[in-house]
Every structure is written in C-alpha cells, then in structure tokens.
Amino acid sequence: MLARTTPFEETIEKRIISQFIKHLEDKSVEVKSNAVKCIKDTASRIRESNVILILEKLAYEIVEGKEETLDIFTLTVRGIVMEAKEDFASSLIKTLNGFLIKGLEYSSPLVKGECLEIFSDIFKRFGGFILR
C-alpha cells in the first residue's frame, strides 16, 4: 500500500486526472461529488501541472457552473488550497485569481461569497508568499 504522500507514477496520474475531469463533466451531481472526494484524497500526491488543470476546471465550474454543485466545487478548491505545497503557490494563485475576479464581477451573490471565501483561504495559506 502506498503512503498518502507517495507521488503517483506519471502514467497512472494522467489516467486519474483524465477520469477526474471526465467525472466533473458528468450530469449527475452524485458522480461529481464522488469525484471531488477522491481528488481531495489524492491532491497532495499529484504533480503541480495536474493540480493546476484540476483547479482550472473547478474554478470554471464555480464561476460558470450550476449553483447545485457550487458547494462541492468550492469546498474542493478550498481543500486543495489549504493542502497544496508552498512550491505551488505562484501557479495556484495565478490560476485562481482570474476566475475569482470574474466571479466577483459578474456572478450571483452566492458565487461572489464563495469566491471571497476562496480568496480568504489563499491569503491565510499563502499570505507570506504574496507579500514577497
């Protein structure tokens, strides 16, 4: 059995990410919910470029998706932010910033609130990095 911090082999990781993205696009909320539960458990073992792919998809769904999945996707992004390695800070912030700003400018009050929560977590987790 692999430790929770042991990175995946690259080919296995690509398959995991591919399936994860596919399940996020499923019509069933239950399928989406199960996918985000799995990604929370594996995010710390995934390479930076793939974490960014996941965050792009999740952030897009937060800003442009349906409100019925807003909580699921927001909690997943917040979990990834809080668990991400500090080495990922720059690319994580760059990736999420544009989506979150768009959510604050053009979305419903509910989406705006979720975007602010994610920004708050980013500042808590990487505030020192941002100030550098």
GROMACS .gro file of N, CA, C and O in nm:
model
  528
    1MET      N    1   0.084  -0.118   0.000
    1MET     CA    2   0.000   0.000   0.000
    1MET      C    3   0.089   0.126   0.000
    1MET      O    4   0.185   0.134   0.074
    2LEU      N    5   0.054   0.223  -0.082
    2LEU     CA    6   0.132   0.347  -0.092
    2LEU      C    7   0.094   0.443   0.019
    2LEU      O    8  -0.022   0.455   0.056
    3ALA      N    9   0.194   0.514   0.068
    3ALA     CA   10   0.168   0.619   0.167
    3ALA      C   11   0.091   0.732   0.100
    3ALA      O   12   0.100   0.751  -0.021
    4ARG      N   13   0.019   0.809   0.179
    4ARG     CA   14  -0.064   0.917   0.124
    4ARG      C   15   0.019   1.027   0.058
    4ARG      O   16  -0.033   1.109  -0.014
    5THR      N   17   0.149   1.030   0.086
    5THR     CA   18   0.234   1.134   0.028
    5THR      C   19   0.319   1.083  -0.087
    5THR      O   20   0.389   1.160  -0.150
    6THR      N   21   0.314   0.953  -0.114
    6THR     CA   22   0.392   0.897  -0.223
    6THR      C   23   0.333   0.941  -0.356
    6THR      O   24   0.214   0.919  -0.382
    7PRO      N   25   0.413   1.007  -0.441
    7PRO     CA   26   0.362   1.052  -0.571
    7PRO      C   27   0.321   0.933  -0.658
    7PRO      O   28   0.375   0.824  -0.647
    8PHE      N   29   0.226   0.957  -0.746
    8PHE     CA   30   0.184   0.854  -0.841
    8PHE      C   31   0.285   0.845  -0.954
    8PHE      O   32   0.353   0.941  -0.987
    9GLU      N   33   0.290   0.729  -1.015
    9GLU     CA   34   0.365   0.714  -1.138
    9GLU      C   35   0.296   0.803  -1.242
    9GLU      O   36   0.174   0.819  -1.241
   10GLU      N   37   0.373   0.862  -1.332
   10GLU     CA   38   0.318   0.962  -1.424
   10GLU      C   39   0.202   0.910  -1.509
   10GLU      O   40   0.102   0.979  -1.527
   11THR      N   41   0.213   0.789  -1.561
   11THR     CA   42   0.104   0.736  -1.644
   11THR      C   43  -0.024   0.713  -1.563
   11THR      O   44  -0.134   0.739  -1.611
   12ILE      N   45  -0.009   0.668  -1.442
   12ILE     CA   46  -0.125   0.648  -1.354
   12ILE      C   47  -0.187   0.783  -1.320
   12ILE      O   48  -0.308   0.798  -1.322
   13GLU      N   49  -0.102   0.879  -1.292
   13GLU     CA   50  -0.152   1.012  -1.258
   13GLU      C   51  -0.232   1.073  -1.374
   13GLU      O   52  -0.338   1.131  -1.352
   14LYS      N   53  -0.182   1.058  -1.495
   14LYS     CA   54  -0.254   1.112  -1.612
   14LYS      C   55  -0.391   1.047  -1.626
   14LYS      O   56  -0.490   1.115  -1.657
   15ARG      N   57  -0.399   0.917  -1.601
   15ARG     CA   58  -0.529   0.849  -1.609
   15ARG      C   59  -0.623   0.896  -1.498
   15ARG      O   60  -0.742   0.915  -1.523
   16ILE      N   61  -0.569   0.916  -1.381
   16ILE     CA   62  -0.651   0.966  -1.269
   16ILE      C   63  -0.707   1.103  -1.302
   16ILE      O   64  -0.827   1.129  -1.285
   17ILE      N   65  -0.623   1.192  -1.350
   17ILE     CA   66  -0.665   1.328  -1.383
   17ILE      C   67  -0.768   1.327  -1.495
   17ILE      O   68  -0.870   1.396  -1.489
   18SER      N   69  -0.744   1.247  -1.596
   18SER     CA   70  -0.837   1.236  -1.708
   18SER      C   71  -0.975   1.190  -1.661
   18SER      O   72  -1.077   1.248  -1.699
   19GLN      N   73  -0.978   1.090  -1.577
   19GLN     CA   74  -1.106   1.040  -1.525
   19GLN      C   75  -1.171   1.141  -1.432
   19GLN      O   76  -1.293   1.157  -1.433
   20PHE      N   77  -1.091   1.207  -1.354
   20PHE     CA   78  -1.145   1.308  -1.264
   20PHE      C   79  -1.216   1.418  -1.343
   20PHE      O   80  -1.329   1.453  -1.314
   21ILE      N   81  -1.149   1.470  -1.444
   21ILE     CA   82  -1.208   1.576  -1.528
   21ILE      C   83  -1.335   1.524  -1.596
   21ILE      O   84  -1.437   1.593  -1.601
   22LYS      N   85  -1.329   1.402  -1.645
   22LYS     CA   86  -1.446   1.342  -1.710
   22LYS      C   87  -1.564   1.334  -1.612
   22LYS      O   88  -1.677   1.366  -1.648
   23HIS      N   89  -1.538   1.295  -1.489
   23HIS     CA   90  -1.646   1.284  -1.390
   23HIS      C   91  -1.698   1.421  -1.347
   23HIS      O   92  -1.816   1.433  -1.313
   24LEU      N   93  -1.615   1.523  -1.351
   24LEU     CA   94  -1.663   1.658  -1.320
   24LEU      C   95  -1.761   1.707  -1.426
   24LEU      O   96  -1.844   1.793  -1.399
   25GLU      N   97  -1.750   1.656  -1.546
   25GLU     CA   98  -1.838   1.696  -1.655
   25GLU      C   99  -1.964   1.611  -1.664
   25GLU      O  100  -2.051   1.637  -1.745
   26ASP      N  101  -1.976   1.510  -1.578
   26ASP     CA  102  -2.093   1.424  -1.576
   26ASP      C  103  -2.217   1.503  -1.535
   26ASP      O  104  -2.207   1.602  -1.463
   27LYS      N  105  -2.332   1.461  -1.580
   27LYS     CA  106  -2.457   1.531  -1.547
   27LYS      C  107  -2.503   1.502  -1.405
   27LYS      O  108  -2.573   1.583  -1.345
   28SER      N  109  -2.461   1.391  -1.349
   28SER     CA  110  -2.504   1.351  -1.215
   28SER      C  111  -2.426   1.425  -1.107
   28SER      O  112  -2.302   1.423  -1.104
   29VAL      N  113  -2.498   1.487  -1.017
   29VAL     CA  114  -2.434   1.556  -0.904
   29VAL      C  115  -2.362   1.456  -0.815
   29VAL      O  116  -2.254   1.484  -0.762
   30GLU      N  117  -2.417   1.338  -0.802
   30GLU     CA  118  -2.355   1.234  -0.719
   30GLU      C  119  -2.219   1.192  -0.776
   30GLU      O  120  -2.123   1.174  -0.701
   31VAL      N  121  -2.211   1.178  -0.907
   31VAL     CA  122  -2.084   1.142  -0.971
   31VAL      C  123  -1.982   1.253  -0.948
   31VAL      O  124  -1.866   1.227  -0.913
   32LYS      N  125  -2.024   1.378  -0.965
   32LYS     CA  126  -1.935   1.492  -0.941
   32LYS      C  127  -1.888   1.494  -0.797
   32LYS      O  128  -1.770   1.517  -0.768
   33SER      N  129  -1.980   1.469  -0.705
   33SER     CA  130  -1.947   1.470  -0.563
   33SER      C  131  -1.844   1.362  -0.529
   33SER      O  132  -1.749   1.387  -0.454
   34ASN      N  133  -1.863   1.243  -0.584
   34ASN     CA  134  -1.766   1.135  -0.560
   34ASN      C  135  -1.630   1.168  -0.618
   34ASN      O  136  -1.527   1.136  -0.559
   35ALA      N  137  -1.629   1.234  -0.733
   35ALA     CA  138  -1.502   1.271  -0.795
   35ALA      C  139  -1.424   1.368  -0.707
   35ALA      O  140  -1.303   1.354  -0.688
   36VAL      N  141  -1.493   1.468  -0.652
   36VAL     CA  142  -1.421   1.566  -0.571
   36VAL      C  143  -1.374   1.505  -0.439
   36VAL      O  144  -1.269   1.544  -0.387
   37LYS      N  145  -1.446   1.409  -0.386
   37LYS     CA  146  -1.399   1.340  -0.265
   37LYS      C  147  -1.268   1.267  -0.294
   37LYS      O  148  -1.176   1.269  -0.213
   38CYS      N  149  -1.261   1.205  -0.412
   38CYS     CA  150  -1.139   1.134  -0.449
   38CYS      C  151  -1.022   1.230  -0.469
   38CYS      O  152  -0.911   1.200  -0.429
   39ILE      N  153  -1.048   1.343  -0.532
   39ILE     CA  154  -0.938   1.435  -0.559
   39ILE      C  155  -0.883   1.496  -0.430
   39ILE      O  156  -0.763   1.520  -0.418
   40LYS      N  157  -0.969   1.516  -0.332
   40LYS     CA  158  -0.921   1.567  -0.203
   40LYS      C  159  -0.819   1.471  -0.143
   40LYS      O  160  -0.721   1.513  -0.083
   41ASP      N  161  -0.843   1.342  -0.158
   41ASP     CA  162  -0.754   1.242  -0.101
   41ASP      C  163  -0.625   1.224  -0.180
   41ASP      O  164  -0.528   1.172  -0.127
   42THR      N  165  -0.625   1.266  -0.305
   42THR     CA  166  -0.507   1.243  -0.389
   42THR      C  167  -0.431   1.370  -0.428
   42THR      O  168  -0.322   1.360  -0.482
   43ALA      N  169  -0.486   1.485  -0.401
   43ALA     CA  170  -0.425   1.611  -0.448
   43ALA      C  171  -0.282   1.630  -0.401
   43ALA      O  172  -0.198   1.682  -0.475
   44SER      N  173  -0.251   1.586  -0.281
   44SER     CA  174  -0.115   1.604  -0.230
   44SER      C  175  -0.012   1.516  -0.301
   44SER      O  176   0.108   1.536  -0.287
   45ARG      N  177  -0.059   1.420  -0.379
   45ARG     CA  178   0.030   1.328  -0.450
   45ARG      C  179   0.042   1.359  -0.599
   45ARG      O  180   0.109   1.288  -0.672
   46ILE      N  181  -0.024   1.464  -0.643
   46ILE     CA  182  -0.031   1.496  -0.785
   46ILE      C  183   0.067   1.608  -0.819
   46ILE      O  184   0.085   1.701  -0.742
   47ARG      N  185   0.125   1.598  -0.936
   47ARG     CA  186   0.220   1.700  -0.983
   47ARG      C  187   0.152   1.835  -0.999
   47ARG      O  188   0.033   1.844  -1.027
   48GLU      N  189   0.230   1.940  -0.988
   48GLU     CA  190   0.179   2.077  -0.993
   48GLU      C  191   0.097   2.104  -1.119
   48GLU      O  192  -0.012   2.162  -1.111
   49SER      N  193   0.147   2.065  -1.235
   49SER     CA  194   0.076   2.094  -1.359
   49SER      C  195  -0.063   2.031  -1.360
   49SER      O  196  -0.159   2.090  -1.411
   50ASN      N  197  -0.077   1.915  -1.301
   50ASN     CA  198  -0.207   1.848  -1.296
   50ASN      C  199  -0.298   1.908  -1.190
   50ASN      O  200  -0.419   1.914  -1.209
   51VAL      N  201  -0.241   1.954  -1.080
   51VAL     CA  202  -0.322   2.024  -0.980
   51VAL      C  203  -0.380   2.151  -1.043
   51VAL      O  204  -0.497   2.184  -1.022
   52ILE      N  205  -0.300   2.218  -1.123
   52ILE     CA  206  -0.346   2.340  -1.190
   52ILE      C  207  -0.458   2.308  -1.288
   52ILE      O  208  -0.558   2.381  -1.295
   53LEU      N  209  -0.448   2.199  -1.363
   53LEU     CA  210  -0.556   2.159  -1.453
   53LEU      C  211  -0.687   2.137  -1.376
   53LEU      O  212  -0.794   2.180  -1.419
   54ILE      N  213  -0.676   2.071  -1.264
   54ILE     CA  214  -0.793   2.045  -1.180
   54ILE      C  215  -0.851   2.176  -1.128
   54ILE      O  216  -0.972   2.198  -1.133
   55LEU      N  217  -0.765   2.263  -1.078
   55LEU     CA  218  -0.813   2.392  -1.025
   55LEU      C  219  -0.880   2.475  -1.134
   55LEU      O  220  -0.980   2.542  -1.107
   56GLU      N  221  -0.826   2.473  -1.255
   56GLU     CA  222  -0.888   2.547  -1.366
   56GLU      C  223  -1.030   2.497  -1.390
   56GLU      O  224  -1.123   2.576  -1.406
   57LYS      N  225  -1.046   2.367  -1.394
   57LYS     CA  226  -1.179   2.309  -1.418
   57LYS      C  227  -1.275   2.342  -1.303
   57LYS      O  228  -1.389   2.382  -1.325
   58LEU      N  229  -1.228   2.327  -1.181
   58LEU     CA  230  -1.313   2.355  -1.065
   58LEU      C  231  -1.350   2.503  -1.058
   58LEU      O  232  -1.466   2.537  -1.033
   59ALA      N  233  -1.253   2.590  -1.080
   59ALA     CA  234  -1.280   2.734  -1.074
   59ALA      C  235  -1.377   2.776  -1.184
   59ALA      O  236  -1.467   2.858  -1.160
   60TYR      N  237  -1.362   2.719  -1.301
   60TYR     CA  238  -1.457   2.747  -1.410
   60TYR      C  239  -1.598   2.706  -1.367
   60TYR      O  240  -1.695   2.780  -1.387
   61GLU      N  241  -1.610   2.589  -1.309
   61GLU     CA  242  -1.741   2.539  -1.266
   61GLU      C  243  -1.800   2.625  -1.154
   61GLU      O  244  -1.921   2.642  -1.146
   62ILE      N  245  -1.716   2.679  -1.068
   62ILE     CA  246  -1.765   2.767  -0.961
   62ILE      C  247  -1.826   2.893  -1.022
   62ILE      O  248  -1.934   2.936  -0.984
   63VAL      N  249  -1.756   2.953  -1.116
   63VAL     CA  250  -1.798   3.080  -1.174
   63VAL      C  251  -1.907   3.062  -1.279
   63VAL      O  252  -2.002   3.140  -1.284
   64GLU      N  253  -1.896   2.961  -1.362
   64GLU     CA  254  -1.987   2.945  -1.476
   64GLU      C  255  -2.088   2.831  -1.461
   64GLU      O  256  -2.181   2.822  -1.539
   65GLY      N  257  -2.067   2.745  -1.361
   65GLY     CA  258  -2.149   2.625  -1.350
   65GLY      C  259  -2.282   2.647  -1.279
   65GLY      O  260  -2.326   2.760  -1.257
   66LYS      N  261  -2.343   2.538  -1.242
   66LYS     CA  262  -2.473   2.540  -1.176
   66LYS      C  263  -2.456   2.558  -1.026
   66LYS      O  264  -2.361   2.510  -0.966
   67GLU      N  265  -2.552   2.627  -0.967
   67GLU     CA  266  -2.545   2.652  -0.823
   67GLU      C  267  -2.558   2.525  -0.741
   67GLU      O  268  -2.511   2.520  -0.628
   68GLU      N  269  -2.619   2.420  -0.797
   68GLU     CA  270  -2.636   2.295  -0.723
   68GLU      C  271  -2.503   2.226  -0.693
   68GLU      O  272  -2.493   2.148  -0.600
   69THR      N  273  -2.399   2.256  -0.772
   69THR     CA  274  -2.268   2.196  -0.748
   69THR      C  275  -2.168   2.297  -0.690
   69THR      O  276  -2.052   2.262  -0.667
   70LEU      N  277  -2.213   2.416  -0.664
   70LEU     CA  278  -2.124   2.522  -0.616
   70LEU      C  279  -2.053   2.483  -0.486
   70LEU      O  280  -1.932   2.498  -0.474
   71ASP      N  281  -2.126   2.431  -0.390
   71ASP     CA  282  -2.067   2.393  -0.262
   71ASP      C  283  -1.960   2.286  -0.278
   71ASP      O  284  -1.853   2.295  -0.219
   72ILE      N  285  -1.989   2.186  -0.358
   72ILE     CA  286  -1.896   2.075  -0.378
   72ILE      C  287  -1.764   2.127  -0.435
   72ILE      O  288  -1.656   2.096  -0.385
   73PHE      N  289  -1.774   2.206  -0.541
   73PHE     CA  290  -1.653   2.254  -0.608
   73PHE      C  291  -1.577   2.355  -0.522
   73PHE      O  292  -1.454   2.353  -0.519
   74THR      N  293  -1.650   2.440  -0.453
   74THR     CA  294  -1.584   2.539  -0.367
   74THR      C  295  -1.507   2.471  -0.254
   74THR      O  296  -1.391   2.505  -0.228
   75LEU      N  297  -1.569   2.374  -0.189
   75LEU     CA  298  -1.501   2.303  -0.081
   75LEU      C  299  -1.378   2.229  -0.131
   75LEU      O  300  -1.276   2.224  -0.061
   76THR      N  301  -1.385   2.178  -0.251
   76THR     CA  302  -1.269   2.109  -0.307
   76THR      C  303  -1.155   2.206  -0.335
   76THR      O  304  -1.040   2.179  -0.301
   77VAL      N  305  -1.186   2.320  -0.396
   77VAL     CA  306  -1.082   2.420  -0.422
   77VAL      C  307  -1.021   2.465  -0.290
   77VAL      O  308  -0.898   2.474  -0.276
   78ARG      N  309  -1.105   2.493  -0.193
   78ARG     CA  310  -1.055   2.538  -0.062
   78ARG      C  311  -0.966   2.431   0.002
   78ARG      O  312  -0.862   2.463   0.060
   79GLY      N  313  -1.005   2.307  -0.011
   79GLY     CA  314  -0.923   2.198   0.042
   79GLY      C  315  -0.789   2.188  -0.027
   79GLY      O  316  -0.686   2.169   0.037
   80ILE      N  317  -0.789   2.201  -0.159
   80ILE     CA  318  -0.664   2.196  -0.234
   80ILE      C  319  -0.574   2.313  -0.196
   80ILE      O  320  -0.453   2.296  -0.176
   81VAL      N  321  -0.632   2.431  -0.182
   81VAL     CA  322  -0.554   2.550  -0.142
   81VAL      C  323  -0.488   2.524  -0.007
   81VAL      O  324  -0.369   2.551   0.011
   82MET      N  325  -0.563   2.472   0.087
   82MET     CA  326  -0.509   2.453   0.221
   82MET      C  327  -0.406   2.340   0.228
   82MET      O  328  -0.319   2.342   0.313
   83GLU      N  329  -0.415   2.243   0.137
   83GLU     CA  330  -0.323   2.129   0.139
   83GLU      C  331  -0.207   2.141   0.039
   83GLU      O  332  -0.114   2.062   0.045
   84ALA      N  333  -0.214   2.238  -0.049
   84ALA     CA  334  -0.113   2.250  -0.156
   84ALA      C  335   0.025   2.279  -0.098
   84ALA      O  336   0.039   2.348   0.003
   85LYS      N  337   0.124   2.228  -0.166
   85LYS     CA  338   0.263   2.255  -0.128
   85LYS      C  339   0.292   2.402  -0.155
   85LYS      O  340   0.239   2.461  -0.248
   86GLU      N  341   0.378   2.460  -0.074
   86GLU     CA  342   0.413   2.601  -0.093
   86GLU      C  343   0.477   2.626  -0.229
   86GLU      O  344   0.466   2.734  -0.283
   87ASP      N  345   0.541   2.523  -0.284
   87ASP     CA  346   0.602   2.536  -0.416
   87ASP      C  347   0.497   2.567  -0.523
   87ASP      O  348   0.529   2.620  -0.628
   88PHE      N  349   0.371   2.531  -0.497
   88PHE     CA  350   0.263   2.551  -0.593
   88PHE      C  351   0.200   2.689  -0.582
   88PHE      O  352   0.114   2.725  -0.662
   89ALA      N  353   0.239   2.767  -0.483
   89ALA     CA  354   0.170   2.893  -0.452
   89ALA      C  355   0.157   2.985  -0.573
   89ALA      O  356   0.047   3.034  -0.602
   90SER      N  357   0.264   3.011  -0.641
   90SER     CA  358   0.262   3.106  -0.752
   90SER      C  359   0.163   3.064  -0.861
   90SER      O  360   0.078   3.142  -0.902
   91SER      N  361   0.176   2.942  -0.908
   91SER     CA  362   0.087   2.897  -1.016
   91SER      C  363  -0.057   2.880  -0.966
   91SER      O  364  -0.152   2.909  -1.041
   92LEU      N  365  -0.075   2.840  -0.843
   92LEU     CA  366  -0.209   2.827  -0.786
   92LEU      C  367  -0.278   2.963  -0.781
   92LEU      O  368  -0.392   2.977  -0.825
   93ILE      N  369  -0.208   3.062  -0.732
   93ILE     CA  370  -0.264   3.197  -0.722
   93ILE      C  371  -0.295   3.253  -0.860
   93ILE      O  372  -0.402   3.309  -0.884
   94LYS      N  373  -0.201   3.239  -0.954
   94LYS     CA  374  -0.222   3.288  -1.090
   94LYS      C  375  -0.342   3.221  -1.155
   94LYS      O  376  -0.421   3.285  -1.224
   95THR      N  377  -0.358   3.093  -1.132
   95THR     CA  378  -0.468   3.018  -1.192
   95THR      C  379  -0.603   3.062  -1.136
   95THR      O  380  -0.697   3.088  -1.211
   96LEU      N  381  -0.613   3.072  -1.006
   96LEU     CA  382  -0.741   3.102  -0.943
   96LEU      C  383  -0.779   3.249  -0.953
   96LEU      O  384  -0.897   3.282  -0.960
   97ASN      N  385  -0.682   3.338  -0.952
   97ASN     CA  386  -0.708   3.481  -0.946
   97ASN      C  387  -0.806   3.528  -1.054
   97ASN      O  388  -0.905   3.596  -1.025
   98GLY      N  389  -0.781   3.495  -1.179
   98GLY     CA  390  -0.867   3.539  -1.288
   98GLY      C  391  -1.010   3.491  -1.275
   98GLY      O  392  -1.106   3.566  -1.295
   99PHE      N  393  -1.025   3.363  -1.240
   99PHE     CA  394  -1.159   3.307  -1.223
   99PHE      C  395  -1.232   3.375  -1.107
   99PHE      O  396  -1.351   3.409  -1.118
  100LEU      N  397  -1.162   3.393  -0.997
  100LEU     CA  398  -1.226   3.451  -0.878
  100LEU      C  399  -1.264   3.597  -0.901
  100LEU      O  400  -1.372   3.641  -0.858
  101ILE      N  401  -1.178   3.672  -0.967
  101ILE     CA  402  -1.212   3.812  -1.000
  101ILE      C  403  -1.336   3.815  -1.089
  101ILE      O  404  -1.427   3.895  -1.066
  102LYS      N  405  -1.340   3.727  -1.188
  102LYS     CA  406  -1.458   3.721  -1.276
  102LYS      C  407  -1.583   3.688  -1.194
  102LYS      O  408  -1.690   3.745  -1.216
  103GLY      N  409  -1.570   3.595  -1.101
  103GLY     CA  410  -1.683   3.560  -1.016
  103GLY      C  411  -1.731   3.675  -0.931
  103GLY      O  412  -1.851   3.693  -0.910
  104LEU      N  413  -1.638   3.758  -0.885
  104LEU     CA  414  -1.675   3.875  -0.805
  104LEU      C  415  -1.742   3.983  -0.890
  104LEU      O  416  -1.827   4.056  -0.842
  105GLU      N  417  -1.703   3.994  -1.015
  105GLU     CA  418  -1.755   4.099  -1.101
  105GLU      C  419  -1.891   4.066  -1.164
  105GLU      O  420  -1.975   4.153  -1.177
  106TYR      N  421  -1.912   3.942  -1.203
  106TYR     CA  422  -2.025   3.911  -1.289
  106TYR      C  423  -2.124   3.807  -1.235
  106TYR      O  424  -2.221   3.777  -1.303
  107SER      N  425  -2.101   3.753  -1.120
  107SER     CA  426  -2.182   3.641  -1.075
  107SER      C  427  -2.287   3.678  -0.972
  107SER      O  428  -2.293   3.792  -0.925
  108SER      N  429  -2.364   3.579  -0.933
  108SER     CA  430  -2.468   3.596  -0.831
  108SER      C  431  -2.403   3.622  -0.695
  108SER      O  432  -2.284   3.592  -0.675
  109PRO      N  433  -2.479   3.674  -0.601
  109PRO     CA  434  -2.425   3.696  -0.466
  109PRO      C  435  -2.370   3.568  -0.402
  109PRO      O  436  -2.270   3.573  -0.331
  110LEU      N  437  -2.433   3.455  -0.430
  110LEU     CA  438  -2.386   3.328  -0.375
  110LEU      C  439  -2.246   3.293  -0.427
  110LEU      O  440  -2.157   3.257  -0.350
  111VAL      N  441  -2.226   3.309  -0.557
  111VAL     CA  442  -2.095   3.281  -0.618
  111VAL      C  443  -1.992   3.382  -0.566
  111VAL      O  444  -1.879   3.345  -0.535
  112LYS      N  445  -2.032   3.507  -0.555
  112LYS     CA  446  -1.940   3.609  -0.502
  112LYS      C  447  -1.892   3.572  -0.362
  112LYS      O  448  -1.773   3.584  -0.331
  113GLY      N  449  -1.983   3.525  -0.279
  113GLY     CA  450  -1.947   3.484  -0.144
  113GLY      C  451  -1.847   3.369  -0.144
  113GLY      O  452  -1.751   3.369  -0.066
  114GLU      N  453  -1.869   3.273  -0.232
  114GLU     CA  454  -1.778   3.159  -0.240
  114GLU      C  455  -1.640   3.203  -0.291
  114GLU      O  456  -1.537   3.156  -0.242
  115CYS      N  457  -1.638   3.293  -0.387
  115CYS     CA  458  -1.510   3.345  -0.438
  115CYS      C  459  -1.433   3.416  -0.327
  115CYS      O  460  -1.311   3.401  -0.314
  116LEU      N  461  -1.504   3.493  -0.246
  116LEU     CA  462  -1.439   3.562  -0.134
  116LEU      C  463  -1.383   3.463  -0.032
  116LEU      O  464  -1.275   3.484   0.024
  117GLU      N  465  -1.456   3.354  -0.008
  117GLU     CA  466  -1.407   3.251   0.084
  117GLU      C  467  -1.277   3.188   0.032
  117GLU      O  468  -1.184   3.164   0.108
  118ILE      N  469  -1.272   3.162  -0.098
  118ILE     CA  470  -1.151   3.105  -0.157
  118ILE      C  471  -1.036   3.204  -0.147
  118ILE      O  472  -0.923   3.168  -0.110
  119PHE      N  473  -1.063   3.332  -0.180
  119PHE     CA  474  -0.959   3.434  -0.164
  119PHE      C  475  -0.909   3.439  -0.020
  119PHE      O  476  -0.788   3.448   0.005
  120SER      N  477  -0.999   3.432   0.075
  120SER     CA  478  -0.961   3.434   0.216
  120SER      C  479  -0.867   3.318   0.248
  120SER      O  480  -0.766   3.336   0.316
  121ASP      N  481  -0.899   3.199   0.198
  121ASP     CA  482  -0.812   3.083   0.222
  121ASP      C  483  -0.676   3.101   0.156
  121ASP      O  484  -0.574   3.061   0.212
  122ILE      N  485  -0.675   3.159   0.038
  122ILE     CA  486  -0.547   3.184  -0.030
  122ILE      C  487  -0.461   3.278   0.053
  122ILE      O  488  -0.341   3.254   0.073
  123PHE      N  489  -0.522   3.384   0.107
  123PHE     CA  490  -0.445   3.479   0.188
  123PHE      C  491  -0.398   3.415   0.318
  123PHE      O  492  -0.287   3.440   0.364
  124LYS      N  493  -0.481   3.331   0.378
  124LYS     CA  494  -0.440   3.262   0.501
  124LYS      C  495  -0.323   3.168   0.475
  124LYS      O  496  -0.228   3.163   0.551
  125ARG      N  497  -0.333   3.094   0.368
  125ARG     CA  498  -0.233   2.991   0.339
  125ARG      C  499  -0.105   3.048   0.279
  125ARG      O  500   0.005   3.008   0.312
  126PHE      N  501  -0.119   3.145   0.188
  126PHE     CA  502  -0.004   3.194   0.114
  126PHE      C  503   0.020   3.343   0.131
  126PHE      O  504   0.088   3.404   0.049
  127GLY      N  505  -0.035   3.403   0.235
  127GLY     CA  506  -0.019   3.546   0.257
  127GLY      C  507   0.126   3.592   0.258
  127GLY      O  508   0.161   3.693   0.199
  128GLY      N  509   0.211   3.514   0.323
  128GLY     CA  510   0.353   3.548   0.327
  128GLY      C  511   0.416   3.543   0.189
  128GLY      O  512   0.501   3.626   0.154
  129PHE      N  513   0.373   3.449   0.108
  129PHE     CA  514   0.424   3.438  -0.027
  129PHE      C  515   0.380   3.558  -0.111
  129PHE      O  516   0.457   3.610  -0.191
  130ILE      N  517   0.256   3.601  -0.094
  130ILE     CA  518   0.203   3.712  -0.171
  130ILE      C  519   0.277   3.840  -0.141
  130ILE      O  520   0.302   3.922  -0.229
  131LEU      N  521   0.319   3.856  -0.017
  131LEU     CA  522   0.388   3.978   0.025
  131LEU      C  523   0.533   3.984  -0.025
  131LEU      O  524   0.593   4.091  -0.025
  132ARG      N  525   0.588   3.874  -0.067
  132ARG     CA  526   0.727   3.873  -0.116
  132ARG      C  527   0.743   3.943  -0.245
  132ARG      O  528   0.667   3.957  -0.329
   0.00000   0.00000   0.00000
